[in-house]
Amino acid sequence: MTVQIDHALEEIRRFRPSPEFAAQAVADDGLYEAAKADRVGFWADRARELLTWEKPFTRTLDWSNPPFAKWFDDGELNVAVNCLDRHVEAGLGDRVAIHFEGEPGDSRDITYAELTDEVKRAANVLEGLGVGEGDRVAIYLPMIPEAVVSMLAVARIGAIHSVVFGGFSSDSLASRIDDAEAKLVITADGGYRKGRVFPLKPTVDEAISKSAGSVEKVLVVKRTGNEVGVEAGRDVWWHDTVAGASGEHAPKAFGAEHPLFILYTSGTTGKPKGVVHSSGGYLTQAAFTHKNVFDLHPETDVYWCTADVGWITGHSYVVYGPLANAATQVLYEGTPDTPHPGRWWEIVEKYKVSILYTAPTAIRSFMKLGRQIPHQFNLRSLRLLGSVGEPINPEAWIWYRHVIGGGSIPVVDTWWQTETGAIMISALPGITDLKPGSAQVPIPGISIDILSDDGTPVEGEDGGLLVITEPWPSMLRGIWGDPERFKETYWEKFGDKYFAGDGARRDEDGDIWLLGRVDDVMNVSGHRLSTAEIESSLVAHPWTAEAAVVGATDETTGQAVVAFVILKQSQAEAAQADTAAASEELRKHVATQIGAIARPRQVFIVNELPKTRSGKIMRRLLRDLAEGRQIGDTTTLADTSIMQIISEQVK
Ligand code: PRX
């Protein structure tokens, strides 16, 4: 496990919070002091302050059986009530919860009262379809209000959702349905993307036909009106059921440790992991970070997180954090450039968005298009910008602050993961002096360290492996159905410390810089992909004998998938004659098997792969090649001339 820290990170720019911002900031220094004085007590105070408990907890943290943590475990609450009913009861029913903007331009404002009503109806429908406490529901929907309603309706009845990103293939959906043994799938006829209808229902039908048979019912939202097959006895339309259902639904309270959702994410092996999150601890940290990191003033702010609900960012910062905090937010269905490249900025202007949370890859794409596009719109409503998903390079940070933010508003770079459930490292706006490119400091109540490979803490200005040294409320509670994998993946390396899989460096001020993954996980446009998963997809193609995949640095997407494939002898001749066609076929194959996000940028057909004497593929050398760098040290290769041969072929 090596961490590359050879590229010097010399960033000397610092930005003090403006006195006006600091004067009205939500966060204050007292949070750090309180957490330092009593970390566990600090979280108990946050849980009481931010959430409404049906039965108050008396125990804050049980860490008697690490790595299995329990937070607030004798307390009971209903997560959906915390996101909805209690706001209506507090007189906020008329506040807009969601400004929905469809890609074709249709729009709809949904108040907290309306959203609560819809969730209650949907909860009644789910129960009518036989879904109960602890049952799993797969959600495969576009970014439409029904996605939020579905998640909250599942939570309301104590079932467990597993949202699958709409871009995933039927195979990926089927394996997720099977792993969680989902009883119900909620989907739509289709969604709008890049000006076209992308059908979802046929993918669900295909996935169910490939799966092991746990699915009993499919609930289908009509979004696009395209023709879809309906299987009698199994498929039910949302509009036929939810609209007519009763709006009365008495919520039950569930234990704080009751699983709220499973979310699959890529790891170092071929099989995605079902990360399990809890109710009370998860919601506490999602709400706390959403409020303090984004400086949320819910009465006046319009918040917009551009992530899809298919990813953890959409769970914590589109659904649970903002709704627990009674925020008003924008939900946008489509892509940033449809029907024109200024679409996002048009939305910011239309809804007077004040807080924007997005990924560096999007910012870099906009940088390429030039400032004249955002400059056509009035972006003066913005007062805070956030970044997530991958390291943000200082140039992109500065561009974001200046061109989008007008030059003086805070930009917070937030580090966290599917597994951490909520933000772990970030500046707090109004308090922290900002430093472009660095995620900076752990949030109050979070303990982070940087260790060398042998587990000794790295002192002073140096780099190593990022760990979380104490349990935190929104930590994953495990991997669905696989406690051993949970222990092995995160806890084996450093015993009682959580190993995040990221390299990091501390600078002279003590600020943390994230240096990317140190394992075989890639980060493409802020999406996590596993080299092993793409390799096994390539090897599953009848032409492929062997495959190696690397994440190569890419100017826009952060990393890009680059594959090196050896074809089977029987295929070699024909394909050798037309390697372009062979690599196109393999690129398509991966997109069909996993999803378009996994499609390799390049597939190189080669005759050899660089291997050590023990037969391990040296991906480091392939990465050098893919990034057009001088090939590194080849002395441990079984045949040191191999890289020369492969380089010739790749040319
Ligand atoms: O490598 C880190 C990177 O994204 C990984 C987590 O991916 P995922 O579980 O899909 O969650 C993404 C959204 C929270 C991390 O291990 N990452 C995430 N945020 C940052 C980051 N790397 C650097 N800086 C960040 N702000």
XYZ file of C-alpha atoms and ligand atoms in Angstrom:
677
model
C 0.000 0.000 0.000
C 1.769 3.156 -1.124
C 0.727 6.755 -0.922
C 1.952 9.094 -3.579
C 2.899 12.371 -1.997
C 5.543 13.359 -4.458
C 3.482 16.160 -6.017
C 4.169 19.102 -3.768
C 1.037 20.768 -2.542
C 2.033 24.339 -2.207
C -1.049 26.341 -1.583
C -0.486 29.592 0.178
C -3.795 31.327 -0.444
C -6.012 31.727 2.625
C -9.435 33.259 2.813
C -10.711 34.720 6.059
C -14.482 34.602 6.563
C -15.945 38.034 5.959
C -17.073 39.795 9.157
C -20.649 39.945 7.779
C -20.712 36.207 7.185
C -19.110 35.391 10.518
C -21.607 37.600 12.353
C -24.597 35.578 11.174
C -22.926 32.133 10.944
C -24.778 29.110 12.317
C -21.636 27.382 13.567
C -19.568 28.772 16.409
C -16.281 27.913 18.090
C -18.202 26.561 21.050
C -18.944 23.414 19.023
C -15.263 22.492 18.854
C -14.792 23.230 22.527
C -17.831 21.202 23.584
C -16.782 18.243 21.461
C -13.251 18.404 22.785
C -14.427 18.457 26.377
C -16.822 15.509 25.981
C -17.038 13.969 22.536
C -19.757 11.440 23.312
C -21.788 13.922 25.343
C -21.487 16.393 22.472
C -23.243 13.953 20.143
C -25.927 13.220 22.748
C -26.649 16.957 22.915
C -26.837 17.171 19.110
C -29.202 14.173 18.937
C -31.527 15.788 21.480
C -31.311 19.246 19.958
C -31.807 18.282 16.307
C -34.189 15.312 16.453
C -37.543 14.543 17.994
C -37.495 11.286 19.939
C -40.603 9.242 20.605
C -38.731 7.595 23.434
C -35.682 9.507 24.682
C -32.407 7.591 24.836
C -30.452 7.142 28.045
C -27.386 5.435 26.549
C -25.336 7.422 24.050
C -22.629 5.072 22.783
C -22.088 1.366 23.216
C -18.643 0.449 21.867
C -18.278 -2.703 23.918
C -18.167 -4.909 20.846
C -16.045 -3.088 18.263
C -16.344 -2.575 15.348
C -20.097 -2.868 15.939
C -21.171 0.464 17.413
C -24.537 1.367 18.856
C -25.587 4.974 19.280
C -28.588 6.169 21.291
C -29.729 2.554 21.189
C -32.501 2.569 23.796
C -34.105 5.604 22.132
C -36.919 5.371 19.597
C -37.886 7.656 16.757
C -39.479 7.713 13.346
C -37.132 9.132 10.720
C -39.915 10.237 8.361
C -41.723 12.056 11.176
C -38.474 13.867 11.909
C -38.247 14.935 8.269
C -41.913 15.852 7.813
C -44.724 15.660 10.366
C -42.950 17.534 13.114
C -42.303 20.485 10.787
C -45.977 20.609 9.827
C -46.928 20.412 13.503
C -44.535 23.293 14.175
C -46.476 25.444 11.711
C -44.132 25.075 8.744
C -46.592 23.173 6.547
C -46.703 25.939 3.931
C -42.938 26.123 3.545
C -41.728 24.751 0.207
C -39.780 21.553 0.804
C -39.006 20.880 -2.855
C -38.845 23.100 -5.897
C -38.903 20.361 -8.494
C -37.504 21.141 -11.929
C -37.879 18.472 -14.601
C -35.397 18.326 -17.411
C -37.963 19.305 -20.063
C -38.802 22.384 -17.965
C -41.916 21.188 -16.132
C -41.814 22.332 -12.527
C -43.715 21.838 -9.305
C -43.416 23.273 -5.792
C -44.170 20.863 -2.972
C -44.727 22.177 0.547
C -43.927 20.303 3.741
C -47.669 19.692 4.251
C -48.024 18.259 0.750
C -44.912 16.114 1.033
C -46.086 14.740 4.385
C -49.466 13.916 2.905
C -47.917 12.146 -0.093
C -45.555 10.137 2.100
C -48.435 9.024 4.319
C -50.403 7.863 1.272
C -47.391 6.035 -0.137
C -46.760 4.423 3.260
C -50.319 3.098 3.235
C -49.811 1.722 -0.271
C -46.560 0.006 0.695
C -48.231 -1.635 3.659
C -51.100 -2.667 1.409
C -48.565 -4.332 -0.881
C -47.353 -6.428 2.029
C -44.224 -4.466 2.949
C -43.526 -4.358 6.673
C -40.850 -3.561 9.240
C -37.415 -4.787 8.185
C -38.457 -5.715 4.614
C -36.209 -4.473 1.828
C -37.452 -2.222 -0.963
C -35.353 -1.488 -4.039
C -35.851 1.996 -5.503
C -34.857 2.556 -9.123
C -36.136 5.982 -10.066
C -35.076 9.180 -11.823
C -34.550 12.370 -9.792
C -38.232 13.125 -9.349
C -40.171 13.924 -6.157
C -41.475 10.343 -6.018
C -37.912 9.192 -5.304
C -37.889 11.271 -2.114
C -41.440 10.231 -1.267
C -40.555 6.548 -1.740
C -37.514 6.706 0.502
C -39.438 8.457 3.256
C -42.467 6.160 2.946
C -40.191 3.133 3.306
C -38.529 4.734 6.331
C -41.888 5.641 7.840
C -43.004 2.009 8.027
C -39.646 0.739 9.267
C -38.762 -1.026 6.029
C -35.247 -0.665 4.582
C -34.592 0.993 1.239
C -31.897 0.145 -1.227
C -31.746 2.901 -3.824
C -30.070 1.824 -7.048
C -28.813 4.611 -9.320
C -30.947 4.733 -12.494
C -27.830 4.478 -14.669
C -27.028 0.965 -13.473
C -27.688 -1.990 -15.762
C -30.191 -4.805 -15.236
C -27.345 -7.086 -14.066
C -26.262 -4.568 -11.431
C -29.849 -4.059 -10.343
C -30.465 -7.823 -10.206
C -27.425 -8.465 -8.031
C -28.519 -5.720 -5.625
C -32.081 -7.057 -5.528
C -30.742 -10.532 -4.773
C -28.225 -9.522 -2.145
C -30.857 -7.633 -0.150
C -33.696 -10.017 -1.090
C -35.899 -7.063 -1.966
C -39.610 -7.736 -1.838
C -40.727 -4.675 -3.744
C -39.187 -2.543 -6.492
C -40.291 1.049 -6.992
C -39.536 2.380 -10.457
C -40.901 4.610 -13.225
C -41.811 4.146 -16.852
C -38.825 6.368 -17.608
C -37.049 9.604 -16.902
C -35.700 12.503 -18.961
C -32.016 12.659 -19.616
C -30.108 14.649 -22.228
C -33.350 15.540 -23.961
C -34.480 11.947 -24.348
C -36.602 9.468 -22.458
C -34.553 6.759 -20.817
C -36.751 3.810 -20.040
C -36.396 2.243 -16.600
C -39.210 -0.278 -16.389
C -37.802 -2.670 -19.047
C -34.540 -2.767 -17.071
C -36.483 -3.681 -13.940
C -38.353 -6.427 -15.828
C -35.054 -7.798 -17.096
C -33.455 -7.600 -13.662
C -36.347 -9.454 -12.045
C -36.192 -12.179 -14.666
C -32.475 -12.627 -13.883
C -32.908 -12.459 -10.116
C -33.589 -15.191 -7.609
C -37.264 -14.449 -7.125
C -37.615 -12.334 -3.974
C -39.587 -9.574 -5.739
C -43.339 -9.838 -5.236
C -44.546 -6.453 -6.471
C -43.393 -3.568 -8.646
C -44.748 -0.071 -8.064
C -44.457 2.077 -11.197
C -44.507 5.878 -11.372
C -45.710 7.372 -14.643
C -43.187 10.052 -15.471
C -42.727 10.077 -19.252
C -45.792 8.260 -20.530
C -43.803 5.925 -22.767
C -45.265 2.504 -23.412
C -44.257 -0.096 -20.812
C -45.204 -3.696 -20.244
C -47.348 -4.339 -17.177
C -47.332 -7.744 -15.567
C -50.750 -8.478 -14.122
C -50.707 -9.406 -10.449
C -47.185 -8.036 -9.993
C -47.060 -4.485 -11.346
C -49.026 -1.637 -9.815
C -49.207 1.992 -10.990
C -48.320 4.685 -8.479
C -51.075 7.030 -9.724
C -53.695 4.279 -9.414
C -52.791 3.554 -5.836
C -51.050 6.416 -4.053
C -53.452 9.172 -5.147
C -56.470 7.273 -3.852
C -54.867 5.998 -0.662
C -55.741 7.371 2.735
C -53.763 10.369 3.921
C -53.998 9.143 7.481
C -51.042 7.133 8.629
C -50.103 6.665 12.269
C -46.315 6.383 12.474
C -44.641 3.799 14.660
C -41.408 4.568 16.456
C -38.380 2.358 15.782
C -35.200 1.820 17.715
C -32.333 4.210 16.947
C -30.279 1.293 15.651
C -33.024 0.083 13.315
C -31.512 -0.070 9.801
C -32.707 2.825 7.666
C -31.148 1.833 4.372
C -28.661 -0.254 2.471
C -26.591 1.449 -0.201
C -24.308 -0.548 -2.452
C -20.872 0.789 -3.179
C -17.798 -0.495 -4.953
C -14.976 -2.026 -2.997
C -11.732 -3.687 -3.865
C -13.341 -6.972 -4.901
C -15.748 -7.591 -7.766
C -18.881 -7.678 -5.628
C -20.382 -4.365 -4.462
C -20.872 -4.014 -0.709
C -24.252 -3.295 0.838
C -23.386 -0.559 3.320
C -25.958 -0.497 6.140
C -26.934 2.723 7.924
C -28.875 3.246 11.130
C -31.749 5.588 11.985
C -30.900 7.741 15.027
C -27.142 8.095 14.675
C -27.277 8.572 10.932
C -29.955 11.244 11.082
C -28.197 13.093 13.910
C -24.966 13.540 11.983
C -26.665 14.158 8.623
C -28.750 16.944 10.209
C -25.873 18.398 12.234
C -23.475 18.609 9.304
C -26.110 19.872 6.909
C -26.928 22.709 9.278
C -23.410 23.713 10.274
C -21.315 22.950 7.192
C -23.816 24.657 4.889
C -24.665 27.414 7.359
C -28.330 26.679 6.870
C -30.844 29.393 7.704
C -33.955 27.393 6.834
C -36.317 30.370 6.825
C -34.481 32.155 4.050
C -32.096 29.795 2.284
C -32.746 27.912 -0.922
C -30.443 24.938 -0.952
C -29.463 22.824 -3.936
C -27.416 19.650 -3.897
C -26.954 18.375 -7.433
C -26.314 14.725 -6.487
C -28.635 11.939 -7.546
C -30.457 10.095 -4.760
C -28.793 6.940 -6.099
C -25.591 7.967 -4.270
C -24.877 8.615 -0.613
C -24.712 12.374 -1.199
C -28.303 12.233 -2.397
C -29.332 10.245 0.684
C -27.718 12.487 3.275
C -27.839 15.891 1.564
C -30.920 15.736 -0.668
C -33.209 13.662 1.514
C -32.357 13.198 5.179
C -30.193 16.182 6.220
C -32.150 18.961 4.477
C -35.582 17.573 5.328
C -34.690 16.946 8.983
C -33.660 20.621 9.061
C -36.855 21.834 7.328
C -34.869 23.304 4.455
C -36.252 24.482 1.134
C -34.420 22.837 -1.714
C -34.248 22.425 -5.459
C -34.555 18.957 -6.973
C -33.474 18.784 -10.602
C -34.072 15.769 -12.789
C -31.693 16.288 -15.653
C -28.165 16.897 -16.821
C -26.277 20.207 -16.480
C -26.178 20.872 -20.224
C -29.718 20.122 -21.384
C -31.210 21.843 -23.287
C -28.352 24.388 -23.072
C -25.015 24.621 -21.254
C -26.313 27.277 -18.855
C -29.106 25.090 -17.479
C -27.775 24.907 -13.897
C -27.208 28.646 -13.712
C -30.669 29.272 -15.082
C -32.001 27.142 -12.198
C -29.915 29.048 -9.633
C -31.360 32.295 -10.987
C -34.944 30.991 -11.185
C -35.113 29.728 -7.594
C -32.603 32.199 -6.111
C -30.481 29.334 -4.852
C -28.316 30.473 -1.942
C -26.386 27.266 -1.120
C -24.991 25.048 -3.863
C -23.366 21.665 -3.240
C -21.768 19.849 -6.160
C -18.756 17.858 -7.372
C -15.399 19.079 -8.688
C -15.896 17.206 -11.961
C -18.924 19.404 -12.741
C -16.981 22.532 -11.854
C -14.115 21.513 -14.131
C -16.539 20.876 -17.023
C -17.961 24.365 -16.570
C -14.466 25.831 -16.415
C -13.759 24.306 -19.807
C -16.882 25.881 -21.287
C -15.840 29.280 -19.969
C -17.165 31.940 -17.658
C -19.307 33.575 -20.326
C -21.968 30.909 -19.752
C -22.604 31.422 -16.002
C -22.158 35.160 -16.533
C -25.381 35.252 -18.555
C -27.306 34.541 -15.355
C -27.881 36.323 -12.099
C -26.063 34.226 -9.492
C -26.009 36.870 -6.760
C -28.357 34.826 -4.553
C -25.498 32.376 -3.866
C -23.854 32.817 -0.467
C -22.174 29.445 0.104
C -20.654 26.796 -2.147
C -19.784 23.193 -1.322
C -17.749 20.510 -3.004
C -17.742 16.734 -2.561
C -16.693 13.450 -4.080
C -13.048 13.891 -4.974
C -10.215 16.283 -4.268
C -10.906 19.736 -5.675
C -7.829 21.218 -7.283
C -7.054 24.772 -6.120
C -7.683 26.200 -9.614
C -11.191 24.742 -9.707
C -11.790 25.947 -6.133
C -10.770 29.504 -7.071
C -12.855 29.432 -10.253
C -15.870 28.183 -8.305
C -15.500 30.930 -5.732
C -14.892 33.700 -8.244
C -16.941 32.886 -11.298
C -19.894 31.177 -9.618
C -19.667 32.724 -6.161
C -18.761 36.276 -7.191
C -15.425 36.239 -5.371
C -16.164 36.551 -1.698
C -18.346 33.683 -0.474
C -17.129 30.570 1.365
C -16.350 27.346 -0.478
C -16.365 24.258 1.725
C -14.642 21.111 0.552
C -16.267 18.177 2.332
C -14.602 14.790 2.690
C -16.658 11.741 3.552
C -17.767 8.385 2.128
C -20.765 6.119 1.642
C -19.548 4.345 4.770
C -19.228 7.442 6.935
C -22.837 8.414 6.155
C -22.199 12.122 6.640
C -19.495 14.771 6.307
C -16.382 14.060 8.387
C -13.797 16.625 7.292
C -14.704 20.159 6.276
C -14.184 23.768 7.155
C -17.018 25.378 9.083
C -18.072 28.537 7.239
C -17.736 31.694 9.267
C -15.118 30.113 11.510
C -12.379 28.428 9.494
C -9.946 30.325 7.287
C -10.391 28.620 3.929
C -7.566 27.037 1.984
C -8.243 26.046 -1.663
C -7.680 22.347 -2.315
C -7.644 21.158 1.286
C -10.639 19.588 3.045
C -8.996 21.039 6.154
C -10.280 19.889 9.559
C -12.448 17.152 11.112
C -15.866 18.474 12.039
C -16.522 18.786 15.787
C -16.935 15.373 17.419
C -14.927 13.497 14.772
C -11.471 12.088 15.415
C -9.179 11.698 12.420
C -5.551 10.699 12.214
C -2.968 9.941 9.554
C -0.949 6.758 10.029
C 1.994 5.252 8.263
C 1.553 1.790 6.806
C 2.732 0.118 10.026
C 0.145 1.976 12.104
C 2.322 4.635 13.703
C 0.810 8.122 13.642
C 2.451 10.475 11.204
C 3.799 13.509 13.029
C 3.791 17.047 11.703
C 3.850 17.774 7.992
C 3.732 14.382 6.356
C 1.568 11.941 4.449
C 0.097 8.526 5.148
C -3.206 6.706 5.426
C -6.364 8.363 6.673
C -8.078 6.714 9.653
C -10.991 7.541 11.905
C -9.934 6.808 15.441
C -13.233 6.938 17.340
C -16.740 5.708 16.456
C -19.087 8.364 15.053
C -22.911 8.474 15.008
C -23.466 8.043 11.259
C -20.888 5.301 10.787
C -21.936 2.289 8.777
C -23.248 -0.465 11.004
C -21.945 -3.180 8.733
C -22.145 -4.769 5.311
C -25.488 -6.364 4.626
C -25.269 -10.069 5.393
C -21.482 -10.092 5.692
C -20.056 -9.101 9.115
C -16.703 -10.689 8.267
C -16.233 -8.548 5.190
C -17.059 -5.482 7.292
C -14.273 -6.336 9.744
C -11.763 -7.283 7.073
C -12.355 -4.273 4.850
C -12.207 -1.479 7.367
C -10.862 -2.714 10.687
C -8.296 -5.412 10.085
C -5.483 -3.150 8.990
C -5.317 -0.955 12.084
C -7.267 -2.873 14.725
C -9.680 -0.513 16.406
C -9.292 2.305 13.898
C -11.427 2.674 10.790
C -9.285 2.593 7.656
C -10.892 4.809 5.021
C -8.876 3.664 1.995
C -7.647 7.209 1.281
C -4.184 8.658 1.409
C -3.831 12.012 3.147
C -1.259 14.572 4.111
C -1.140 17.097 6.927
C 0.324 20.523 6.190
C 2.151 22.942 8.470
C -1.126 24.359 9.802
C -2.464 20.902 10.604
C -4.910 21.000 7.655
C -5.690 17.732 5.890
C -5.206 17.227 2.157
C -6.815 14.175 0.580
C -4.599 12.395 -1.903
C -6.982 9.855 -3.469
C -7.573 6.167 -2.888
C -4.736 3.883 -1.950
C -6.632 0.710 -2.871
C -8.099 -0.600 -6.124
C -11.038 1.756 -6.013
C -11.294 4.423 -8.721
C -13.075 7.731 -8.548
C -14.616 8.749 -11.879
C -16.614 11.995 -11.819
C -16.992 11.540 -8.058
C -18.424 8.030 -8.560
C -16.760 5.095 -6.984
C -15.814 2.215 -9.227
C -13.895 -0.934 -8.510
C -11.071 -2.067 -10.801
C -11.901 -5.675 -9.890
C -15.557 -5.297 -10.833
C -14.711 -3.899 -14.269
C -12.019 -6.523 -14.775
C -14.450 -9.331 -14.045
C -16.949 -7.781 -16.428
C -14.280 -7.682 -19.174
C -13.238 -11.261 -18.478
C -16.870 -12.341 -18.720
C -16.791 -11.373 -22.408
C -16.164 -14.434 -24.614
C -13.259 -12.702 -26.397
C -11.265 -11.846 -23.295
C -8.478 -13.979 -21.889
C -7.172 -11.511 -19.294
C -7.816 -7.926 -18.284
C -6.286 -5.271 -16.073
C -7.999 -1.998 -15.252
C -6.491 1.192 -13.856
C -7.812 4.624 -12.940
C -5.814 7.153 -14.959
C -5.803 10.849 -14.096
C -8.282 12.738 -16.263
C -8.550 16.491 -16.538
C -12.334 16.578 -16.271
C -13.510 13.422 -14.541
C -10.683 13.205 -11.983
C -9.929 9.655 -12.994
C -10.905 7.648 -16.043
C -11.186 3.901 -16.506
C -8.443 2.523 -18.740
C -8.372 -1.193 -19.523
C -5.670 -3.439 -20.922
C -7.034 -6.634 -22.415
C -5.450 -9.790 -23.784
C -7.781 -11.487 -26.247
C -8.235 -15.238 -26.425
C -6.128 -16.956 -29.061
C -9.217 -17.892 -31.071
C -10.197 -14.228 -31.294
C -6.793 -12.766 -31.648
C -6.404 -12.886 -35.377
C -9.661 -11.254 -36.349
C -9.453 -8.691 -33.582
C -5.801 -7.951 -34.196
C -6.863 -6.924 -37.666
C -9.377 -4.508 -36.203
C -8.386 -3.614 -32.647
C -10.499 -0.467 -32.759
C -13.638 -2.542 -33.260
C -12.592 -5.010 -30.557
C -12.006 -2.313 -27.980
C -15.277 -0.589 -28.870
C -17.104 -3.889 -28.401
C -15.514 -4.335 -24.962
C -16.289 -0.768 -23.898
C -19.914 -1.323 -24.839
C -19.937 -4.642 -23.023
C -18.880 -3.043 -19.721
C -21.508 -0.310 -20.099
C -24.193 -2.945 -20.656
C -23.026 -5.176 -17.840
C -22.440 -2.588 -15.119
C -23.773 0.738 -16.353
C -22.641 3.620 -18.544
C -20.625 5.195 -15.706
C -18.257 2.213 -15.790
C -17.583 2.362 -19.562
C -13.793 2.483 -19.991
C -12.413 5.627 -21.605
C -9.975 3.370 -23.452
C -9.510 -0.349 -23.936
C -6.053 -1.271 -25.172
C -5.682 -4.679 -26.802
C -2.289 -6.043 -25.777
C -0.434 -9.372 -25.900
C 1.001 -9.261 -22.394
C 0.377 -7.754 -18.976
C 3.158 -6.745 -16.604
C 3.392 -9.322 -13.823
C 5.629 -9.970 -10.884
C 7.287 -13.350 -10.451
C 4.401 -14.420 -8.258
C 1.957 -13.520 -11.037
C 0.534 -10.303 -9.589
C -0.356 -7.664 -12.183
C 1.584 -4.444 -11.612
C -1.143 -1.909 -12.175
C 1.157 0.923 -11.129
C 3.113 0.484 -14.375
C -0.046 0.377 -16.464
C -1.161 3.587 -14.796
C 2.139 5.220 -15.759
C 1.482 4.155 -19.328
C -2.162 5.294 -19.342
C -1.150 8.703 -17.989
C 1.641 9.054 -20.549
C 4.312 9.171 -17.842
C 7.780 7.715 -17.758
C 7.324 4.043 -16.784
C 8.374 3.515 -13.152
C 10.572 0.860 -11.605
C 10.195 -2.437 -13.488
C 12.792 -4.485 -11.648
C 10.263 -6.673 -9.847
C 8.677 -7.799 -13.122
C 9.102 -11.427 -14.135
C 10.124 -10.167 -17.563
C 11.489 -6.632 -17.472
C 11.135 -6.093 -21.230
C 7.352 -6.483 -21.115
C 6.566 -2.812 -20.556
C 8.542 -1.899 -23.649
C 6.436 -4.325 -25.711
C 3.158 -3.142 -24.207
C 4.092 0.529 -24.772
C 4.748 -0.197 -28.431
C 1.360 -1.885 -28.760
C -0.484 0.890 -27.021
C 1.059 3.469 -29.338
O -11.607 8.914 -2.044
C -12.546 9.654 -1.309
C -13.432 10.433 -2.265
O -14.569 9.627 -2.483
C -14.491 8.427 -1.712
C -15.856 8.042 -1.221
O -16.687 7.782 -2.305
P -18.228 7.543 -2.078
O -18.399 6.514 -1.030
O -18.817 7.270 -3.402
O -18.778 8.884 -1.507
C -18.669 10.060 -2.263
C -19.459 11.170 -1.640
C -19.272 11.359 -0.194
C -13.524 8.749 -0.609
O -12.934 7.578 -0.079
N -13.831 11.725 -1.723
C -15.054 12.093 -1.295
N -15.063 13.392 -0.947
C -13.818 13.860 -1.141
C -13.026 12.797 -1.625
N -11.712 12.955 -1.880
C -11.178 14.167 -1.667
N -11.863 15.224 -1.218
C -13.176 15.140 -0.941
N -13.849 16.206 -0.531
